[in-house]
Short mmCIF file of C-alpha atoms in Angstrom, two decimals:
data_model
loop_
_atom_site.label_atom_id
_atom_site.label_comp_id
_atom_site.label_asym_id
_atom_site.label_seq_id
_atom_site.Cartn_x
_atom_site.Cartn_y
_atom_site.Cartn_z
CA MET A 116 66.92 91.95 92.61
CA LYS A 117 63.96 94.35 92.69
CA ILE A 118 62.37 93.97 96.10
CA ASN A 119 59.15 95.65 97.22
CA LYS A 120 58.21 95.90 100.88
CA LYS A 121 55.32 97.03 103.06
CA ILE A 122 54.47 96.78 106.75
CA PHE A 123 50.75 96.58 107.53
CA ASP A 124 49.04 98.11 110.55
CA ASN A 125 48.79 94.71 112.23
CA GLY A 126 52.57 94.30 112.01
CA LEU A 127 52.73 91.84 109.10
CA ARG A 128 55.81 92.40 106.95
CA LEU A 129 55.29 91.84 103.22
CA VAL A 130 58.16 91.38 100.75
CA HIS A 131 57.74 90.84 97.00
CA ASN A 132 59.72 90.07 93.88
CA GLU A 133 58.06 89.74 90.48
CA ASP A 134 59.22 87.05 88.05
CA THR A 135 57.33 86.94 84.76
CA SER A 136 59.36 83.98 83.46
CA THR A 137 57.02 81.61 85.29
CA GLN A 138 53.25 81.16 85.33
CA MET A 139 53.36 80.31 89.05
CA VAL A 140 53.28 82.30 92.28
CA ALA A 141 54.86 81.33 95.61
CA LEU A 142 53.72 82.44 99.05
CA ASN A 143 56.19 81.82 101.85
CA ILE A 144 55.31 82.68 105.44
CA VAL A 145 57.94 82.46 108.13
CA TYR A 146 56.90 82.70 111.78
CA ASP A 147 59.47 83.88 114.29
CA VAL A 148 59.08 80.82 116.52
CA GLY A 149 61.12 77.65 116.78
CA ALA A 150 62.20 75.03 119.25
CA ARG A 151 64.27 77.60 121.17
CA ASP A 152 61.01 79.30 122.23
CA GLU A 153 59.67 76.21 123.98
CA HIS A 154 59.52 75.49 127.71
CA PRO A 155 62.09 72.83 128.72
CA GLU A 156 59.25 70.58 129.91
CA HIS A 157 57.06 71.21 126.84
CA THR A 158 59.42 70.64 123.92
CA GLY A 159 58.43 69.65 120.40
CA PHE A 160 55.54 72.15 120.26
CA ALA A 161 56.93 74.18 117.34
CA HIS A 162 57.23 71.01 115.28
CA LEU A 163 53.78 69.82 116.41
CA PHE A 164 52.34 73.09 115.09
CA GLU A 165 53.91 72.52 111.72
CA HIS A 166 51.53 69.55 111.52
CA LEU A 167 48.54 71.16 113.24
CA MET A 168 48.55 74.00 110.70
CA PHE A 169 47.44 71.51 108.04
CA GLY A 170 44.59 70.12 110.15
CA GLY A 171 42.04 72.77 109.24
CA SER A 172 41.48 76.42 110.17
CA VAL A 173 38.53 78.31 111.58
CA HIS A 174 36.71 78.72 108.22
CA ILE A 175 38.42 76.03 106.10
CA PRO A 176 38.09 72.46 107.42
CA ASP A 177 40.53 70.98 104.87
CA TYR A 178 43.63 72.92 103.84
CA ASP A 179 44.94 70.56 101.16
CA ALA A 180 41.81 69.89 99.09
CA PRO A 181 41.15 73.43 97.74
CA LEU A 182 44.86 73.98 97.07
CA GLN A 183 45.15 70.75 95.10
CA LEU A 184 42.01 71.61 93.10
CA ALA A 185 43.69 74.92 92.26
CA GLY A 186 46.79 73.12 90.97
CA GLY A 187 48.90 74.10 93.96
CA GLU A 188 51.44 72.39 96.20
CA ASN A 189 52.62 73.12 99.73
CA ASN A 190 54.97 72.07 102.48
CA ALA A 191 56.53 73.29 105.72
CA TRP A 192 59.54 72.84 107.95
CA THR A 193 60.64 73.74 111.46
CA ASN A 194 64.02 74.28 113.06
CA ASN A 195 65.27 75.67 116.35
CA ASP A 196 64.75 79.28 115.20
CA ILE A 197 61.77 79.49 112.85
CA THR A 198 58.74 77.73 111.39
CA ASN A 199 58.35 78.09 107.63
CA TYR A 200 55.30 77.44 105.44
CA TYR A 201 55.10 77.75 101.68
CA LEU A 202 52.79 77.06 98.78
CA THR A 203 52.95 77.43 95.02
CA VAL A 204 49.90 77.99 92.84
CA PRO A 205 49.19 78.99 89.21
CA LYS A 206 48.91 82.76 88.92
CA SER A 207 45.26 82.49 87.80
CA ASN A 208 44.39 80.88 91.17
CA VAL A 209 46.68 82.94 93.36
CA GLU A 210 43.91 84.33 95.58
CA ILE A 211 43.25 80.83 96.89
CA GLY A 212 46.75 80.87 98.35
CA PHE A 213 46.15 84.16 100.19
CA TRP A 214 42.78 82.86 101.45
CA LEU A 215 44.25 79.61 102.79
CA GLU A 216 47.30 81.11 104.49
CA SER A 217 45.41 84.01 106.06
CA ASP A 218 42.70 81.80 107.54
CA ARG A 219 45.14 79.58 109.39
CA MET A 220 47.02 82.62 110.63
CA LEU A 221 43.70 83.93 111.96
CA GLU A 222 42.87 80.79 113.95
CA LEU A 223 43.06 77.02 113.69
CA ALA A 224 40.04 74.74 114.06
CA PHE A 225 41.17 73.57 117.48
CA SER A 226 39.68 70.25 118.56
CA GLU A 227 40.68 67.23 120.59
CA GLN A 228 40.32 65.10 117.47
CA SER A 229 42.69 67.23 115.37
CA LEU A 230 45.22 67.32 118.21
CA GLU A 231 45.02 63.55 118.65
CA VAL A 232 45.53 62.89 114.93
CA GLN A 233 48.55 65.20 114.59
CA ARG A 234 49.99 64.12 117.94
CA ALA A 235 49.97 60.51 116.72
CA VAL A 236 51.72 61.54 113.48
CA VAL A 237 54.43 63.49 115.34
CA MET A 238 54.98 60.73 117.90
CA GLU A 239 55.38 58.18 115.13
CA GLU A 240 57.87 60.48 113.40
CA PHE A 241 59.80 60.78 116.69
CA LYS A 242 59.94 56.99 117.02
CA GLN A 243 61.00 56.42 113.44
CA ARG A 244 63.63 59.16 113.28
CA CYS A 245 65.07 59.06 116.80
CA LEU A 246 64.35 55.66 118.35
CA ASN A 247 64.18 53.15 115.50
CA GLN A 248 66.79 54.52 113.10
CA PRO A 249 70.55 53.92 113.36
CA TYR A 250 72.28 56.99 114.85
CA GLY A 251 68.82 58.59 115.30
CA ASP A 252 69.52 59.72 118.87
CA VAL A 253 72.72 61.64 118.05
CA GLY A 254 70.95 65.00 118.40
CA HIS A 255 69.61 63.98 121.81
CA LEU A 256 73.14 63.09 122.91
CA LEU A 257 75.24 65.82 121.30
CA ARG A 258 73.07 68.85 122.02
CA PRO A 259 73.01 68.48 125.83
CA LEU A 260 76.78 68.04 125.74
CA ALA A 261 77.19 71.30 123.82
CA TYR A 262 74.52 73.39 125.54
CA GLN A 263 73.98 73.52 129.30
CA THR A 264 71.48 76.39 129.52
CA HIS A 265 70.43 77.57 126.05
CA PRO A 266 67.32 75.89 124.55
CA TYR A 267 69.38 74.64 121.62
CA ARG A 268 70.07 71.79 124.03
CA TRP A 269 67.08 69.87 122.63
CA PRO A 270 66.30 68.96 119.00
CA THR A 271 63.41 70.45 117.05
CA ILE A 272 61.45 67.22 117.27
CA GLY A 273 61.49 67.50 121.06
CA LYS A 274 63.51 66.38 124.04
CA ASP A 275 61.21 63.57 125.16
CA LEU A 276 58.31 61.72 123.57
CA SER A 277 56.17 62.32 126.66
CA HIS A 278 56.16 66.09 126.06
CA ILE A 279 54.02 65.63 122.94
CA ALA A 280 52.09 62.69 124.37
CA ASN A 281 50.95 64.84 127.29
CA ALA A 282 50.24 68.07 125.36
CA THR A 283 46.79 69.43 126.18
CA LEU A 284 44.45 71.40 123.93
CA ASP A 285 44.73 74.44 126.20
CA GLU A 286 48.54 74.36 125.96
CA VAL A 287 48.33 74.10 122.18
CA LYS A 288 45.91 77.05 121.94
CA GLU A 289 48.13 79.14 124.20
CA PHE A 290 51.18 78.41 122.04
CA PHE A 291 49.30 79.39 118.88
CA PHE A 292 48.01 82.73 120.11
CA ARG A 293 51.38 83.58 121.64
CA PHE A 294 53.42 83.10 118.45
CA TYR A 295 51.17 82.78 115.39
CA ALA A 296 50.48 86.43 114.79
CA PRO A 297 50.83 88.83 111.88
CA ASN A 298 53.27 90.90 113.95
CA ASN A 299 55.44 87.78 114.36
CA ALA A 300 55.56 86.82 110.69
CA VAL A 301 56.95 87.73 107.29
CA LEU A 302 55.01 87.01 104.09
CA ALA A 303 57.11 86.75 100.93
CA VAL A 304 55.35 86.62 97.56
CA THR A 305 57.27 85.88 94.37
CA GLY A 306 56.58 84.75 90.84
CA ASN A 307 54.18 86.06 88.21
CA ILE A 308 52.25 88.59 90.27
CA SER A 309 52.54 92.37 90.31
CA TRP A 310 53.33 94.41 93.39
CA GLU A 311 49.94 96.16 93.17
CA GLU A 312 48.04 92.85 93.07
CA THR A 313 50.13 91.47 95.92
CA VAL A 314 49.33 94.48 98.11
CA ARG A 315 45.63 94.29 97.21
CA LEU A 316 45.31 90.62 98.13
CA THR A 317 47.38 90.98 101.30
CA GLU A 318 45.23 93.94 102.34
CA LYS A 319 42.07 91.93 101.66
CA TRP A 320 43.01 88.70 103.40
CA PHE A 321 45.73 89.43 105.96
CA ALA A 322 45.20 93.04 107.06
CA PRO A 323 42.01 92.27 109.09
CA ILE A 324 43.85 89.74 111.30
CA PRO A 325 44.47 91.43 114.67
CA ARG A 326 47.99 91.80 116.03
CA ARG A 327 48.72 89.80 119.18
CA ASN A 328 50.81 90.24 122.28
CA VAL A 329 53.95 88.38 121.24
CA PRO A 330 56.31 88.05 124.21
CA VAL A 331 59.76 89.61 124.04
CA ARG A 332 62.27 86.79 123.65
CA GLN A 333 64.47 86.42 126.74
CA LEU A 334 66.56 83.30 126.31
CA PRO A 335 69.19 82.15 128.80
CA GLN A 336 72.67 82.80 127.46
CA GLU A 337 75.02 79.86 127.17
CA VAL A 338 78.08 80.12 129.39
CA VAL A 339 81.50 79.79 127.76
CA GLN A 340 82.72 76.20 127.72
CA THR A 341 86.03 75.84 129.55
CA ALA A 342 86.75 72.10 129.29
CA GLU A 343 86.30 69.46 126.62
CA ARG A 344 83.11 67.40 126.91
CA ARG A 345 83.14 63.77 125.83
CA GLN A 346 80.71 60.87 125.83
CA THR A 347 80.83 57.27 124.60
CA VAL A 348 77.72 55.21 123.86
CA GLU A 349 77.13 51.74 122.48
CA ARG A 350 74.23 51.10 120.12
CA ASN A 351 72.99 48.41 117.76
CA VAL A 352 74.40 50.08 114.63
CA PRO A 353 76.35 48.67 111.65
CA LEU A 354 79.43 50.89 112.06
CA ASP A 355 81.20 53.02 114.64
CA ALA A 356 80.73 56.76 114.14
CA LEU A 357 82.61 59.84 115.29
CA PHE A 358 80.80 63.09 116.08
CA MET A 359 82.72 66.25 116.95
CA ALA A 360 81.51 69.81 117.40
CA TYR A 361 82.98 73.20 118.24
CA HIS A 362 81.16 76.27 119.50
CA MET A 363 80.92 79.07 116.95
CA CYS A 364 79.30 82.49 116.60
CA SER A 365 75.69 83.40 115.79
CA ARG A 366 74.21 83.89 112.32
CA GLU A 367 74.42 87.66 112.73
CA ASP A 368 78.13 87.74 113.65
CA ALA A 369 80.66 88.94 111.06
CA ASP A 370 82.71 85.75 111.54
CA TYR A 371 79.75 83.57 110.51
CA TYR A 372 80.91 83.61 106.88
CA ALA A 373 84.41 82.55 107.89
CA PHE A 374 82.99 79.55 109.75
CA ASP A 375 80.92 78.58 106.73
CA ILE A 376 83.97 78.78 104.47
CA LEU A 377 86.05 76.75 106.95
CA SER A 378 83.45 73.98 106.90
CA ASP A 379 83.51 74.02 103.09
CA ILE A 380 87.31 73.87 103.00
CA LEU A 381 87.11 70.83 105.23
CA SER A 382 84.25 69.07 103.49
CA ASN A 383 82.56 70.38 100.36
CA GLY A 384 83.30 68.35 97.27
CA ARG A 385 85.81 65.68 96.38
CA SER A 386 88.77 68.06 96.55
CA SER A 387 87.98 69.31 100.09
CA ARG A 388 90.60 68.48 102.70
CA LEU A 389 88.81 65.85 104.80
CA THR A 390 87.32 64.09 101.79
CA ARG A 391 90.48 64.05 99.73
CA ARG A 392 92.97 63.21 102.47
CA LEU A 393 91.11 61.07 104.99
CA VAL A 394 88.54 59.36 102.76
CA GLN A 395 90.21 59.03 99.34
CA GLU A 396 93.97 58.98 100.05
CA GLN A 397 94.42 57.58 103.57
CA LYS A 398 91.13 55.63 103.52
CA LEU A 399 90.63 56.22 107.25
CA PHE A 400 86.95 57.04 106.81
CA SER A 401 84.22 55.62 104.60
CA SER A 402 82.38 58.95 104.90
CA LEU A 403 83.20 62.28 106.52
CA ASP A 404 81.38 65.59 106.63
CA ALA A 405 81.74 69.06 108.11
CA TYR A 406 78.99 71.69 108.32
CA ILE A 407 77.73 74.54 110.47
CA SER A 408 74.38 74.73 112.24
CA GLY A 409 73.59 78.22 110.85
CA THR A 410 71.54 79.13 113.91
CA ARG A 411 70.55 82.68 114.85
CA ASP A 412 72.13 82.33 118.29
CA ALA A 413 75.64 80.99 118.81
CA GLY A 414 75.84 77.65 117.02
CA LEU A 415 78.11 74.70 116.32
CA LEU A 416 80.55 73.62 113.65
CA HIS A 417 80.00 69.87 113.24
CA ILE A 418 82.36 67.17 111.99
CA SER A 419 80.99 63.65 111.67
CA GLY A 420 82.12 60.48 109.98
CA LYS A 421 82.28 56.71 109.96
CA PRO A 422 85.78 55.21 110.25
CA SER A 423 86.77 52.51 107.79
CA ALA A 424 86.97 48.87 108.90
CA GLY A 425 89.88 48.33 111.27
CA VAL A 426 90.25 52.03 112.13
CA SER A 427 89.49 52.85 115.76
CA LEU A 428 87.56 55.92 116.83
CA GLU A 429 90.73 57.16 118.56
CA GLN A 430 92.70 56.90 115.31
CA ALA A 431 89.89 58.59 113.40
CA GLU A 432 89.70 61.46 115.87
CA ALA A 433 93.46 61.95 115.79
CA ALA A 434 93.40 62.20 111.99
CA VAL A 435 90.67 64.85 112.08
CA ARG A 436 92.52 66.82 114.74
CA LYS A 437 95.66 66.80 112.59
CA GLU A 438 93.70 68.49 109.80
CA LEU A 439 92.28 71.06 112.22
CA GLU A 440 95.77 71.80 113.56
CA GLU A 441 96.91 72.50 110.01
CA LEU A 442 94.16 75.11 109.67
CA LYS A 443 95.32 76.67 112.94
CA SER A 444 99.00 76.74 112.07
CA GLY A 445 98.94 77.78 108.43
CA PHE A 446 97.04 80.00 106.02
CA VAL A 447 94.56 78.75 103.44
CA GLY A 448 96.01 79.25 99.96
CA GLU A 449 94.55 81.80 97.59
CA GLN A 450 93.48 79.20 95.03
CA GLU A 451 91.77 76.97 97.61
CA LEU A 452 89.91 79.93 99.13
CA GLU A 453 88.87 81.24 95.72
CA LYS A 454 87.52 77.82 94.73
CA VAL A 455 85.25 77.72 97.80
CA LYS A 456 84.03 81.28 97.21
CA ASN A 457 83.29 80.53 93.56
CA LYS A 458 81.31 77.44 94.50
CA PHE A 459 79.22 79.44 96.97
CA GLU A 460 78.58 82.20 94.44
CA SER A 461 77.40 79.77 91.78
CA THR A 462 75.14 78.00 94.30
CA GLN A 463 73.68 81.34 95.35
CA ILE A 464 73.05 82.50 91.79
CA PHE A 465 71.50 79.26 90.57
CA GLY A 466 69.46 78.91 93.77
CA ASN A 467 67.87 82.31 93.31
CA ILE A 468 66.78 81.56 89.76
CA ASN A 469 63.86 79.58 91.20
CA TYR A 470 60.96 81.78 92.30
CA LEU A 471 60.14 79.55 95.31
CA ASN A 472 63.72 79.66 96.59
CA VAL A 473 63.60 83.44 96.27
CA ALA A 474 60.40 83.57 98.36
CA THR A 475 61.94 81.42 101.10
CA ASN A 476 65.17 83.42 101.14
CA LEU A 477 63.46 86.82 101.09
CA ALA A 478 61.29 85.85 104.05
CA TRP A 479 64.33 84.67 106.00
CA PHE A 480 66.44 87.75 105.30
CA GLU A 481 63.58 90.11 106.15
CA LEU A 482 62.98 88.28 109.42
CA THR A 483 66.63 88.36 110.47
CA GLY A 484 67.52 91.79 109.09
CA GLN A 485 66.23 93.11 105.82
CA ALA A 486 65.27 91.41 102.57
CA GLU A 487 67.88 93.39 100.64
CA ASP A 488 70.59 91.40 102.47
CA ILE A 489 69.99 88.65 99.93
CA ASP A 490 72.04 90.67 97.42
CA ARG A 491 74.90 91.12 99.90
CA GLU A 492 75.52 87.46 100.68
CA VAL A 493 78.04 86.90 97.91
CA ASP A 494 79.97 90.02 98.94
CA ASN A 495 79.97 88.83 102.56
CA TYR A 496 81.62 85.57 101.54
CA ARG A 497 83.94 87.31 99.06
CA SER A 498 85.22 89.58 101.86
CA VAL A 499 86.52 86.69 104.00
CA THR A 500 90.34 86.64 104.04
CA ALA A 501 92.90 83.94 104.76
CA GLU A 502 93.94 85.95 107.83
CA GLN A 503 90.37 85.89 109.17
CA LEU A 504 90.12 82.13 108.60
CA HIS A 505 93.40 81.62 110.43
CA ARG A 506 92.22 83.68 113.42
CA VAL A 507 88.83 81.94 113.60
CA ALA A 508 90.45 78.49 113.34
CA GLN A 509 92.85 79.29 116.18
CA GLN A 510 90.02 80.57 118.38
CA THR A 511 87.70 77.68 117.60
CA PHE A 512 89.60 74.41 117.24
CA ARG A 513 90.71 74.20 120.85
CA ASP A 514 90.14 71.16 123.08
CA GLU A 515 88.32 73.19 125.71
CA ASN A 516 85.88 74.45 123.04
CA GLY A 517 85.11 70.97 121.70
CA ILE A 518 82.53 68.21 122.12
CA VAL A 519 83.30 64.61 121.17
CA LEU A 520 80.84 61.75 120.92
CA TYR A 521 82.02 58.20 120.29
CA TYR A 522 79.13 56.21 118.86
CA GLN A 523 80.26 52.60 119.08
CA LYS A 524 78.85 49.45 117.54
CA GLU A 525 77.63 47.02 120.18
CA ASN A 526 79.58 43.80 120.61
CA LEU A 527 76.69 41.36 120.51
#
């Protein structure tokens, strides 16, 4: 992939890839701020800002209207590590995209009314997703079990509804000017636009934005877990559910790819171990999944499922542990490992055909290392060996490294 890069005087990092097979252009801006950067008593701010950024900026009262008139679309998402914004627009109207994104990086149209509107939206989302939805509070239960000190101990949506309800305009402004800065962002531009035109428009619209004093991140380090942590709750849900998690390495660690492959061996496709053995053959679960959090700091490998009727949570847990013990005691076969690697490679290749996916991925890789890492991902997965998987499984799937949550149906 031909990647062009430039760092502007204000610290903004620009990455670019031209794709003339489309008549569209994508702009993806990732800000190096997520839920892990919040104060423990002011959580949910990163997610609140995802909404506030669409409430109007200093020179543009309505973000959506001009973009829609230009034939464009947009969206955003937040997680514990980053906040990501993107838009797509026809190449003939591409300057509108630069104008819109630069103005809200410069400054939002802060007002009590805008804050009240977006606060109400976020609070309603919190209620719907976490309070009024079956299993919606799992993140609020599992995270504090897994993390005692690191800010991953609360979900992106926030630890408590009152934190957003009580957010003041001054606190919101302070958060913006601390993190929303050109020197804390990466702009990725892909699609049917030349490198020269991309530089010209970035220079015109983004270069005048002043750099800001972004604080150096100093997060508390999580202490090593030395004993299994368990919790049982009863809720008004249709089925019992089992949630297990094991501490794993960070996104930057060399073993990250081994963890990702282990989760795929356990649960990616109908022939994966948990799906084939525990869902299809033994019928102990109606559904079962394994995945990694993929966080920049040390994360979690999750296993979650709903036992079939008549199967207790204890029986379900024992069946999962038997599969994990097999990974610890034996080596993954060459054919099974190759199948998982092939599936990842095809996903990677097909995913990067789309110009918008390329913009999102380039921004992420440039933020966490360098954009060129996008071309090394397949090799990183290809280099994982059965011996490495065996070592990682033995180190990880230990009782003292585990978290177990029994989510039981209430007996009404």
